[in-house]
Amino acid sequence: MALIKQIRQRTGLAIGVIAGGLILFLLGGDLLSPNSSLLNSNKNIVGEIAGEEITLEEYSLKVEEFKAMFQQRTGRVASEAEMVSVREQAWQAMIVEQVFDEEYEKLGLTVSNAELVDLVQGKNIVPELRAQLVNPQTGQFDKNQLISFLQTLETADPAQQAGWAQQEKLFAQSRLRIKYDNLLATSEYATTAEAKLEYKAANTIADASVLFVPYYVIADGDVTVEESELTAYLKKNQEKFKVGNTANLEYVAFSILPSGQDSASVISRITGLTEELRTADNDSVLVSRNSEVQNPFATYRPGDQLPMSLTTNAGELTVGQTYGPYVTANSTYVTYKVSDQYEGAPRMRASHILFSTEGMDEAGKAAVKAQAETVLADIKANGNFIVAARQYGQDGTAQNGGDLGWFAKEDFVEEFANPVYAAKSTGLLPGVVETEYGYHIIDVTELSKSTYTKLATLELELVASDATRNEAFRNADSFAAESGNRNEFTENATESGYRILQANGVDATSRNLNNLQNAREVIIWAFSDASTGEVSPVYELDNSYVVASLVSRKEEGEAKLADVREQVEQQVRNDKKAAMIAEKLSGKTTLEEMKSVFTDAAINEIPDLKLNTSVIAGIGFAPKAIGSIFGLQSPGQLTKPVQEDIGVIVGRLNNLTPAAEIGDYTSYQAQLSMGGSQRMTYTIMMALQDLADVKDYRYKYY
């Protein structure tokens, strides 16, 4: 979104915005990278959406927009790891623009000017603005800061005006997507017949005995697999063996982890700084100058989570006390000082279910109130608030079970805030609450708290020193320079005692090589510049330098037998084994007789097998066998041998307990509807992408 960052650091009323001009100033990243189409005349294509080619230049501009928004929101430049998410957001935004805009137009979905005003300065200000416009003294959202900025916008420079216009566009797009998703999610409906089936599947229980014969009871050497059989199986099952762009690599890693000397140096430094912090008069200045963490001096409001490394090592906090240094899970050393604790504006937590009455006449409002009271009575009787919130809630909190998080009284209209803050205990408010937005069922989840904590954080990273890194680079650079091809790569590694590691089947979009994180540059090299047998230059990863050699590369498409021979051969062999097992079991009338044929077979007693499960305890995934057992007509009957991925199964039905009839299936309807609603957004997104035939070639550049 297009707002704000400098607000809290200067006058408290000056607001920085993301602007088109800012984007151009920030063109030091992806847009000016060696792959940028601005630096060469080739029309590099990063993908296709709905038949339209997306150039690297177009995509880079969109990435820069989201990169600038990240910086505006967080106050810092995105790290390379965070850029993965930024680039993906930019790509998804382009898909939405190409695909969803058409859907919005078909449905007549719009965001009115009145809605947009409400989003940025009304009663429903978007969370992104609320989070950034915080008064540093109170820790609360300060609407005056936003109003001050909006009042000066007409006289602001063109870059700020352009930035705000871009923000309004993004706010509108976000609201359109919420409308679209909610429209689809709330249209999900389960019939009574579906609810009955769901209930019966969950409550019909079979007492069964199951014979499990694993494939290894027949030795692989006893099964002959012909080449023609492999070819025929692959031709029939190509969908199972689709291959993407993959490569096989070999590499040598030169560690740049901190040495013992590096660790001792950091411990000595933080120990000294901790003593300084203990007696410091100005904690914020000391930690701001020395800490290697963002926002080293922060105020934690009621409901905010204190750092885990503090809460797990310290008991009750005391003002002026220093805690640490501690070693964190991120390989840093950290010390905390409680600079102050004071009583401020109370905050509490609640959930609600909104039954909207906007635009309704009195008769409509009365009908909505009656519905809200009916739902409230049901919640009181059955305690299913979260389920009800997801089913009936008509605002953005519905999918989160109605949770509003922690809030101050002034964050909400008085009609809502007054009864919530008057609550003396957690739990449901006794009646529905009416506001200008509609009727609310409210569940108080945390009572009012007012203690604020100012915390100074002194944190130092444990990283390799320059001396450690330089030594590792010299070794890696020398190795790469002396290895002109794969043969020399192998010879030099063996001679120097370097371990050659293999990374097989590396996907073109992968970011890791085995356990080496953020190895994207190596993978881009393998799929763009490298030829088979070539040796890479030195690449710097998080904790090592890497030199790689490309062994082979496969293109996306239908798999060839040579690519998937091992998997196909295993499938064909298992099919043959299943037929051999079934033949040997033929004529046997009891599970015990069948077990005597194979000493490694086992009979499992399953007294509580349910129809809606797909796993047999002690055996594994076996949906076909479970279905066969429930298909038996009477106790004592046996299923035919059923082939599963794990082996061959024969089931015996000992007893079947049908689900008892019940008078009300609405809870099962609600569960089915809720499940469908939760899946809907993702399902629709995937379906529209398929229809748009989205093709992604970004792996060649990022």
XYZ file of C-alpha atoms in Angstrom:
702
model
C 0.000 0.000 0.000
C 1.254 3.448 -0.653
C 1.839 5.044 2.638
C 3.982 6.059 5.293
C 7.155 5.318 7.080
C 8.904 8.484 8.114
C 5.916 9.484 10.247
C 7.253 8.223 13.550
C 10.793 9.405 12.991
C 10.231 13.101 12.339
C 7.404 15.455 13.254
C 4.870 12.714 13.836
C 2.706 14.253 11.131
C 4.985 14.003 8.054
C 4.107 10.963 5.965
C 6.247 9.282 3.317
C 4.465 7.560 0.470
C 5.469 5.121 -2.231
C 5.653 6.964 -5.462
C 6.290 6.305 -9.078
C 9.346 8.523 -8.770
C 10.572 6.498 -5.806
C 10.344 3.352 -7.892
C 12.669 4.866 -10.465
C 15.110 5.920 -7.740
C 15.106 2.375 -6.411
C 16.058 0.842 -9.728
C 19.242 -0.557 -8.285
C 17.982 -4.067 -7.819
C 16.212 -6.422 -10.175
C 15.615 -3.787 -12.847
C 19.314 -3.011 -13.318
C 20.528 -6.571 -12.864
C 22.601 -8.190 -15.617
C 19.431 -9.919 -16.851
C 17.478 -6.676 -17.187
C 16.008 -5.994 -20.597
C 16.822 -2.315 -20.040
C 20.475 -3.189 -20.452
C 20.117 -5.151 -23.668
C 17.903 -4.999 -26.700
C 16.655 -8.587 -26.630
C 13.000 -9.164 -25.839
C 13.443 -11.495 -22.905
C 10.227 -13.319 -22.035
C 9.560 -14.373 -18.442
C 6.162 -15.955 -19.040
C 2.760 -15.954 -20.704
C -0.613 -15.092 -19.171
C -3.834 -15.617 -21.116
C -1.856 -15.804 -24.338
C 0.042 -12.554 -23.734
C 3.811 -12.616 -23.408
C 5.258 -10.953 -20.317
C 8.631 -9.342 -20.934
C 11.405 -9.131 -18.398
C 11.067 -5.341 -18.460
C 7.346 -5.475 -17.626
C 7.883 -7.968 -14.857
C 10.875 -6.066 -13.441
C 8.814 -2.887 -13.202
C 6.118 -4.761 -11.295
C 8.743 -6.287 -9.001
C 10.121 -2.823 -8.292
C 6.639 -1.635 -7.313
C 6.302 -4.403 -4.743
C 9.901 -4.005 -3.635
C 9.270 -0.323 -2.949
C 6.086 -1.163 -1.062
C 8.015 -3.632 1.075
C 10.573 -0.961 1.888
C 7.878 1.584 2.680
C 6.053 -0.883 4.938
C 9.083 -2.189 6.823
C 11.528 0.698 6.632
C 14.257 -1.431 5.110
C 15.331 -2.979 1.820
C 14.139 -6.544 1.279
C 16.776 -9.224 1.721
C 17.370 -11.739 -1.054
C 15.343 -14.331 0.849
C 12.479 -11.831 1.190
C 12.759 -10.924 -2.496
C 11.559 -14.441 -3.303
C 8.217 -13.511 -1.770
C 8.268 -10.029 -3.318
C 8.794 -11.436 -6.818
C 6.059 -14.023 -6.307
C 3.637 -11.314 -5.135
C 4.466 -9.291 -8.237
C 3.880 -12.307 -10.491
C 0.567 -13.120 -8.813
C -0.453 -9.477 -9.163
C 0.171 -9.664 -12.912
C -1.940 -12.816 -13.120
C -4.696 -11.103 -11.170
C -4.575 -8.077 -13.452
C -4.763 -10.236 -16.556
C -7.211 -12.862 -15.305
C -9.280 -11.510 -12.428
C -10.097 -8.101 -13.904
C -12.127 -9.856 -16.572
C -13.964 -11.815 -13.876
C -14.703 -8.636 -11.901
C -16.143 -7.032 -15.026
C -18.367 -10.040 -15.772
C -19.764 -9.937 -12.238
C -20.113 -6.173 -12.111
C -17.852 -5.886 -9.065
C -16.596 -2.372 -8.394
C -15.213 -0.256 -5.568
C -17.079 3.035 -5.310
C -15.462 6.343 -4.454
C -17.321 6.278 -1.146
C -15.820 2.860 -0.344
C -12.351 4.088 -1.211
C -12.742 7.110 1.042
C -13.899 4.801 3.841
C -10.814 2.608 3.319
C -8.346 5.452 3.710
C -9.994 7.921 6.081
C -13.337 6.555 7.215
C -14.396 3.980 9.790
C -12.822 1.005 8.012
C -9.269 2.199 7.420
C -7.197 -0.593 5.902
C -5.005 -2.530 8.366
C -1.812 -1.587 6.514
C -2.395 2.104 7.276
C -3.497 1.461 10.841
C -0.320 -0.522 11.507
C 1.940 2.236 10.220
C 0.168 5.292 11.607
C 0.967 4.695 15.264
C 1.587 7.409 17.816
C 4.938 6.501 19.418
C 3.792 7.870 22.778
C 0.568 5.892 23.067
C 1.336 2.960 20.782
C -2.127 3.483 19.247
C -3.354 4.238 15.753
C -3.316 8.021 15.234
C -5.834 9.092 12.647
C -4.671 12.710 12.904
C -1.426 11.771 11.156
C -3.356 10.449 8.183
C -5.684 13.438 8.053
C -2.697 15.808 8.169
C -1.093 14.044 5.234
C -4.270 13.960 3.152
C -4.807 17.682 3.747
C -1.355 18.488 2.377
C -1.513 16.042 -0.543
C -2.785 18.622 -3.062
C 0.340 20.715 -2.571
C 2.709 17.740 -2.316
C 5.302 17.057 -4.993
C 4.214 14.998 -8.030
C 6.093 11.921 -6.818
C 4.059 11.827 -3.594
C 0.822 12.367 -5.473
C 1.676 9.585 -7.916
C 2.571 7.322 -5.024
C -0.726 7.926 -3.277
C -2.649 7.325 -6.525
C -0.851 3.987 -6.856
C -1.763 3.157 -3.276
C -5.431 3.905 -3.831
C -5.358 1.641 -6.873
C -3.869 -1.174 -4.795
C -6.408 -0.629 -2.011
C -9.197 -0.903 -4.576
C -7.726 -4.034 -6.144
C -7.370 -5.619 -2.724
C -10.990 -4.814 -1.867
C -12.184 -6.220 -5.205
C -10.337 -9.473 -4.529
C -11.877 -9.689 -1.047
C -15.327 -9.157 -2.545
C -14.705 -11.786 -5.196
C -13.346 -14.348 -2.730
C -16.167 -13.706 -0.261
C -18.743 -13.962 -3.011
C -17.438 -17.395 -3.938
C -16.803 -18.551 -0.381
C -20.264 -17.612 0.855
C -21.892 -19.265 -2.162
C -20.577 -22.632 -0.992
C -23.525 -24.768 0.104
C -23.893 -28.354 1.270
C -27.214 -30.150 0.904
C -28.886 -32.190 3.609
C -28.157 -35.319 1.563
C -24.439 -34.470 1.514
C -24.538 -33.814 5.256
C -26.141 -37.223 5.863
C -23.419 -38.924 3.840
C -20.745 -37.013 5.767
C -22.339 -38.023 9.076
C -22.637 -41.677 8.080
C -19.066 -41.793 6.793
C -17.823 -40.413 10.116
C -19.990 -42.617 12.328
C -20.374 -45.940 10.500
C -17.902 -48.317 12.160
C -16.663 -51.691 11.001
C -14.996 -54.338 13.139
C -12.639 -55.912 10.612
C -9.696 -58.257 10.329
C -7.143 -57.358 7.670
C -4.516 -59.561 6.046
C -1.582 -57.525 4.785
C 0.864 -59.089 2.327
C 3.786 -56.724 1.538
C 5.366 -56.893 -1.896
C 8.703 -58.034 -0.503
C 7.280 -61.517 0.241
C 8.233 -62.167 -3.377
C 11.872 -61.482 -4.214
C 12.580 -59.069 -7.057
C 14.658 -61.752 -8.729
C 11.584 -63.963 -9.030
C 9.836 -61.409 -11.258
C 10.873 -60.920 -14.882
C 10.182 -57.497 -16.347
C 10.387 -57.081 -20.112
C 11.404 -53.858 -21.844
C 8.152 -53.890 -23.807
C 6.192 -53.987 -20.535
C 7.995 -50.902 -19.249
C 7.333 -49.040 -22.483
C 3.652 -50.012 -22.467
C 3.210 -49.013 -18.808
C 4.802 -45.598 -19.333
C 2.691 -44.948 -22.435
C -0.487 -45.760 -20.484
C 0.502 -43.751 -17.394
C 2.293 -40.710 -18.788
C 0.379 -38.379 -16.440
C 2.111 -40.015 -13.475
C 5.544 -39.289 -14.877
C 5.467 -35.736 -16.184
C 8.893 -34.161 -15.775
C 9.793 -30.519 -15.326
C 13.010 -28.775 -16.197
C 15.569 -30.566 -14.049
C 19.341 -30.822 -13.841
C 21.908 -33.079 -12.243
C 24.823 -31.237 -10.644
C 28.011 -32.000 -8.782
C 29.511 -29.386 -6.499
C 32.164 -28.656 -3.911
C 31.249 -26.409 -0.959
C 33.829 -24.307 0.897
C 32.442 -23.502 4.344
C 32.369 -19.908 5.605
C 30.851 -20.674 8.987
C 32.255 -18.715 11.937
C 35.447 -20.092 13.432
C 36.068 -20.570 17.138
C 38.021 -17.328 17.138
C 35.072 -15.518 15.522
C 32.728 -16.823 18.227
C 35.050 -15.772 21.041
C 35.282 -12.271 19.587
C 31.472 -11.812 19.488
C 31.060 -13.165 23.038
C 33.700 -10.749 24.306
C 32.044 -7.804 22.551
C 28.486 -8.453 23.759
C 29.708 -9.119 27.305
C 31.307 -5.685 27.363
C 28.263 -4.000 25.806
C 25.968 -5.748 28.289
C 27.878 -4.151 31.151
C 27.554 -0.765 29.459
C 23.806 -1.294 28.979
C 23.389 -2.284 32.626
C 24.520 1.165 33.811
C 23.485 3.244 30.777
C 21.405 6.378 31.293
C 20.144 6.420 27.719
C 19.335 2.845 26.700
C 17.911 3.746 23.298
C 21.066 5.523 22.144
C 23.350 2.656 23.194
C 21.338 -0.108 21.505
C 20.671 1.984 18.389
C 24.424 2.465 17.910
C 25.474 -1.101 18.662
C 22.616 -3.523 18.060
C 22.437 -5.470 14.794
C 18.652 -5.832 14.866
C 15.862 -3.690 13.437
C 14.011 -1.523 15.978
C 16.300 -2.212 18.954
C 14.256 0.069 21.228
C 10.551 -0.743 21.115
C 7.383 -0.361 23.143
C 5.347 -3.539 23.610
C 1.644 -2.916 24.035
C -0.741 -5.186 25.947
C -1.203 -8.254 23.767
C 2.089 -7.831 21.896
C 4.362 -10.865 22.139
C 7.636 -10.222 23.942
C 10.758 -11.841 22.394
C 10.755 -15.588 23.021
C 14.435 -15.615 23.976
C 13.525 -13.234 26.815
C 10.362 -14.919 28.072
C 11.902 -18.392 28.057
C 14.954 -17.303 30.063
C 13.547 -14.695 32.452
C 10.726 -14.794 34.951
C 8.867 -11.666 36.035
C 10.422 -8.596 34.431
C 11.784 -5.741 36.550
C 12.251 -2.177 35.343
C 15.941 -1.308 35.005
C 17.007 -4.955 35.021
C 19.282 -6.364 32.295
C 18.758 -9.937 31.053
C 21.345 -11.866 29.075
C 23.347 -12.337 27.034
C 21.493 -15.355 25.616
C 22.173 -17.440 22.515
C 19.194 -17.411 20.139
C 17.999 -19.988 17.613
C 19.269 -17.643 14.867
C 22.901 -17.919 16.042
C 22.937 -14.468 17.587
C 23.774 -13.245 21.062
C 21.167 -10.999 22.677
C 20.776 -8.954 25.848
C 17.591 -7.167 26.940
C 17.002 -4.295 29.332
C 13.559 -3.354 30.613
C 13.843 0.409 30.271
C 10.364 1.223 31.519
C 6.918 -0.152 32.302
C 3.911 2.135 32.554
C 0.134 2.130 32.497
C -1.320 3.313 29.207
C -4.483 3.026 27.159
C -6.156 -0.325 27.969
C -6.346 -2.960 25.257
C -8.323 -6.169 25.109
C -9.181 -8.935 22.691
C -12.494 -10.160 21.322
C -14.091 -11.985 18.422
C -17.357 -11.113 16.734
C -19.873 -12.252 14.135
C -21.243 -9.374 12.064
C -24.734 -9.583 10.583
C -24.689 -6.598 8.233
C -27.686 -4.248 7.935
C -26.131 -1.598 5.712
C -28.685 -0.249 3.245
C -31.623 -2.096 4.829
C -34.964 -0.703 5.941
C -36.407 -1.342 9.410
C -38.109 -4.572 8.349
C -34.875 -5.917 6.938
C -32.981 -4.963 10.077
C -35.562 -6.733 12.232
C -35.132 -9.933 10.209
C -31.338 -9.743 10.537
C -31.615 -9.176 14.308
C -33.832 -12.231 14.637
C -31.282 -14.319 12.737
C -28.440 -13.018 14.934
C -30.367 -13.864 18.102
C -31.069 -17.376 16.802
C -27.391 -17.952 16.066
C -26.439 -16.549 19.496
C -28.820 -18.982 21.195
C -27.298 -21.869 19.239
C -23.764 -20.808 20.246
C -24.797 -20.590 23.889
C -26.199 -24.113 23.672
C -23.466 -25.771 21.608
C -20.366 -23.589 22.035
C -19.486 -23.470 18.316
C -18.575 -19.768 18.035
C -15.686 -20.191 15.562
C -17.734 -22.423 13.250
C -20.629 -19.964 13.402
C -18.318 -17.004 12.715
C -16.983 -18.666 9.585
C -20.495 -19.556 8.441
C -22.364 -16.341 9.210
C -19.759 -13.570 9.572
C -20.028 -10.873 6.910
C -16.722 -9.058 7.231
C -13.024 -9.841 6.742
C -12.701 -11.519 10.145
C -15.084 -14.368 9.269
C -12.415 -16.690 7.882
C -10.400 -16.213 11.108
C -13.279 -17.264 13.307
C -14.232 -13.629 13.941
C -11.007 -12.762 15.783
C -10.440 -9.000 16.038
C -7.085 -9.279 17.792
C -6.069 -6.853 20.535
C -7.579 -3.381 20.282
C -8.052 -0.131 22.169
C -11.476 1.227 23.024
C -11.155 4.140 20.613
C -10.452 1.776 17.708
C -14.162 0.907 17.465
C -17.445 2.772 17.514
C -18.824 3.378 20.992
C -21.811 1.076 20.540
C -19.362 -1.814 20.066
C -16.535 -0.780 22.366
C -18.612 0.145 25.433
C -20.196 -3.275 26.104
C -16.922 -5.063 25.321
C -14.921 -2.943 27.753
C -17.680 -3.270 30.358
C -17.254 -7.081 30.411
C -16.051 -8.440 33.752
C -15.112 -11.886 32.452
C -14.249 -13.603 29.197
C -16.972 -15.289 27.172
C -20.056 -14.384 25.161
C -21.845 -11.121 25.761
C -25.425 -11.997 26.738
C -27.166 -10.231 23.858
C -26.490 -9.067 20.323
C -24.947 -5.603 19.980
C -26.238 -3.116 17.418
C -23.981 -0.644 15.616
C -24.317 1.350 12.414
C -22.831 -1.657 10.583
C -25.335 -4.210 11.824
C -25.753 -6.670 14.661
C -22.774 -8.296 16.385
C -22.414 -11.444 18.445
C -19.363 -10.776 20.606
C -17.063 -13.191 22.420
C -14.595 -11.533 24.818
C -11.403 -13.620 24.657
C -8.955 -11.508 26.722
C -9.821 -8.982 29.415
C -8.494 -5.450 29.474
C -4.763 -4.969 30.119
C -2.908 -1.668 30.301
C 0.767 -2.377 31.048
C 3.194 -1.168 28.356
C 6.840 -2.281 28.322
C 9.768 -0.383 26.791
C 12.479 -2.851 25.869
C 16.060 -2.152 24.771
C 17.498 -5.000 22.692
C 21.222 -5.464 22.172
C 21.784 -8.199 19.590
C 24.974 -9.217 17.769
C 25.180 -11.726 14.958
C 27.687 -14.560 15.049
C 29.154 -14.410 11.547
C 32.375 -15.397 9.902
C 35.098 -12.767 10.076
C 36.719 -11.309 6.970
C 39.773 -13.494 7.568
C 37.634 -16.653 7.656
C 35.725 -15.678 4.522
C 38.851 -14.643 2.602
C 40.554 -17.972 3.257
C 37.505 -19.908 2.031
C 37.208 -17.754 -1.090
C 40.868 -18.163 -1.995
C 40.490 -21.945 -1.894
C 37.269 -21.888 -3.931
C 38.603 -19.451 -6.523
C 41.798 -21.435 -7.019
C 39.801 -24.663 -7.436
C 37.442 -23.097 -10.018
C 40.300 -21.549 -11.995
C 42.143 -24.862 -12.269
C 39.025 -26.894 -13.258
C 38.276 -26.270 -16.920
C 35.884 -29.194 -17.340
C 34.176 -31.927 -15.347
C 37.125 -34.319 -15.549
C 39.513 -31.711 -14.156
C 36.844 -30.823 -11.562
C 36.859 -34.427 -10.321
C 40.655 -34.798 -10.460
C 41.360 -31.537 -8.611
C 38.776 -32.231 -5.929
C 40.216 -35.693 -5.314
C 43.773 -34.394 -5.215
C 42.890 -31.602 -2.751
C 40.709 -33.817 -0.581
C 37.533 -31.867 -1.314
C 34.272 -33.793 -1.062
C 32.212 -33.848 -4.283
C 28.474 -33.727 -3.527
C 25.679 -34.650 -5.933
C 22.386 -32.802 -6.415
C 20.197 -34.856 -8.743
C 16.833 -33.889 -10.182
C 17.209 -30.230 -9.202
C 14.069 -28.388 -10.294
C 14.546 -25.255 -12.376
C 12.617 -23.215 -9.791
C 14.407 -24.613 -6.760
C 16.272 -22.298 -4.430
C 18.365 -24.919 -2.653
C 21.015 -27.495 -3.478
C 20.370 -30.331 -1.055
C 20.791 -28.641 2.345
C 22.489 -25.533 0.945
C 20.011 -22.646 1.240
C 19.612 -19.753 -1.219
C 21.604 -21.372 -4.018
C 19.463 -19.730 -6.691
C 22.392 -18.220 -8.618
C 23.954 -21.648 -9.095
C 20.662 -23.053 -10.416
C 20.119 -20.120 -12.794
C 23.621 -20.754 -14.156
C 22.781 -24.437 -14.697
C 19.631 -23.631 -16.698
C 20.768 -20.598 -18.665
C 24.486 -20.341 -19.336
C 25.945 -23.770 -18.632
C 26.603 -26.618 -21.030
C 27.028 -30.241 -20.011
C 30.392 -30.825 -18.350
C 31.041 -27.122 -17.753
C 32.373 -25.857 -14.407
C 30.817 -22.796 -12.778
C 32.531 -19.724 -11.351
C 32.562 -19.312 -7.567
C 29.129 -18.562 -6.090
C 28.664 -17.167 -2.600
C 25.862 -18.759 -0.576
C 24.765 -18.047 2.987
C 27.404 -20.169 4.680
C 29.685 -21.372 1.926
C 31.275 -20.711 -1.446
C 30.253 -23.211 -4.113
C 31.821 -24.391 -7.351
C 29.549 -26.643 -9.437
C 29.672 -28.776 -12.566
C 26.651 -29.510 -14.770
C 26.295 -33.261 -15.256
C 23.085 -33.273 -17.320
C 19.880 -31.321 -17.934
C 16.346 -32.421 -18.890
C 13.676 -30.340 -20.586
C 10.059 -30.101 -19.442
C 7.579 -32.472 -21.071
C 6.603 -36.127 -21.183
C 9.082 -38.365 -19.459
C 11.266 -40.717 -21.443
C 11.786 -44.207 -20.126
C 15.448 -43.483 -19.465
C 14.418 -40.623 -17.169
C 12.019 -42.640 -15.005
C 13.105 -46.219 -15.577
C 13.558 -47.006 -11.889
C 10.073 -45.811 -10.905
C 8.355 -47.492 -13.868
C 10.184 -50.741 -13.281
C 9.092 -50.736 -9.626
C 5.450 -50.162 -10.583
C 5.450 -52.924 -13.196
C 7.184 -55.305 -10.796
C 4.639 -54.548 -8.057
C 1.758 -55.157 -10.474
C 3.227 -58.555 -11.315
C 3.840 -59.354 -7.659
C 0.240 -58.444 -6.826
C -1.008 -60.853 -9.476
C 1.294 -63.608 -8.161
C 0.133 -63.031 -4.575
C -3.536 -63.111 -5.613
C -2.955 -66.375 -7.495
C -1.348 -68.028 -4.462
C -4.225 -66.879 -2.255
C -6.823 -68.229 -4.660
C -8.914 -71.051 -3.191
C -8.147 -70.131 0.426
C -11.316 -69.426 2.412
C -9.961 -67.861 5.595
C -7.427 -65.183 6.412
C -5.531 -67.691 8.526
C -5.129 -70.049 5.555
C -3.930 -67.151 3.428
C -1.416 -66.065 6.040
C 0.075 -69.554 6.118
C 1.056 -69.113 2.461
C 3.336 -66.143 3.269
C 5.334 -66.151 6.497
C 5.867 -62.374 6.303
C 2.136 -61.642 5.994
C 0.274 -60.272 9.020
C -3.328 -60.194 10.254
C -4.344 -56.943 11.948
C -7.503 -56.586 14.029
C -9.201 -53.231 13.395
C -12.223 -52.934 15.731
C -13.041 -49.293 14.905
C -12.495 -48.797 11.175
C -14.433 -45.796 9.886
C -15.760 -45.274 6.398
C -14.349 -41.756 6.106
C -10.760 -42.786 6.741
C -8.164 -43.702 4.128
C -5.526 -45.232 6.426
C -5.538 -48.641 8.118
C -3.753 -48.523 11.458
C -0.471 -50.436 11.396
C -0.567 -50.816 7.605
C -0.858 -47.451 5.891
C -2.721 -45.697 3.088
C -5.291 -48.143 1.713
C -8.494 -46.393 0.526
C -9.470 -49.099 -1.978
C -9.222 -51.834 0.641
C -11.308 -49.809 3.131
C -13.971 -49.230 0.501
C -14.028 -52.946 -0.294
C -14.524 -53.844 3.391
C -17.496 -51.500 3.737
C -18.900 -52.961 0.527
C -19.293 -56.410 2.106
C -22.859 -57.436 2.801
C -22.637 -59.576 5.920
C -20.231 -60.547 8.755
C -17.706 -63.244 7.841
C -17.383 -62.248 4.208
C -13.941 -61.657 2.672
C -12.925 -59.090 0.106
C -11.002 -60.093 -2.968
C -7.243 -59.377 -2.814
C -6.904 -55.585 -3.215
C -3.733 -54.096 -4.647
C -2.521 -50.947 -2.886
C 0.763 -49.065 -3.226
C 2.025 -50.713 -0.028
C 1.078 -54.308 -0.854
C -1.916 -56.623 -1.180
C -4.762 -56.544 1.345
C -7.642 -58.920 2.063
C -10.282 -57.762 4.530
C -12.867 -59.676 6.581
C -15.947 -57.970 7.985
C -16.587 -59.145 11.549
C -19.351 -56.704 12.392
C -20.822 -53.473 11.032
C -22.350 -50.800 13.263
C -24.360 -48.380 11.103
C -24.507 -44.740 12.137
C -27.587 -44.034 14.240
C -30.168 -41.744 12.685
C -30.193 -38.192 14.047
C -32.761 -35.461 13.647
C -30.479 -32.556 12.732
C -27.620 -32.590 10.244
C -27.003 -28.833 10.197
C -23.653 -29.058 12.000
C -22.373 -31.424 9.294
C -23.750 -29.086 6.632
C -21.866 -26.236 8.283
C -18.632 -28.243 8.384
C -18.909 -29.145 4.706
C -19.750 -25.561 3.729
C -16.902 -24.172 5.813
C -14.422 -26.634 4.333
C -15.547 -25.755 0.836
C -15.320 -22.031 1.583
C -11.798 -22.361 2.936
C -10.664 -24.207 -0.194
C -12.547 -21.973 -2.591
C -10.100 -19.086 -2.897
C -7.149 -21.338 -3.695
C -9.202 -23.595 -5.979
C -10.537 -20.706 -8.027
C -7.085 -19.160 -8.298
C -5.650 -22.424 -9.622
C -8.576 -22.932 -12.010
C -8.259 -19.449 -13.484
C -4.519 -19.912 -13.900
C -5.146 -23.172 -15.749
C -7.729 -21.508 -17.978
C -5.324 -18.670 -18.647
C -2.643 -21.228 -19.513
C -0.068 -19.421 -17.362
C 3.480 -20.277 -18.371
C 6.311 -19.326 -16.056
C 9.841 -18.930 -17.411
C 11.133 -16.778 -14.557
C 13.536 -19.527 -13.508
C 15.849 -18.383 -16.315
C 16.318 -14.992 -14.693
C 15.608 -15.198 -10.952
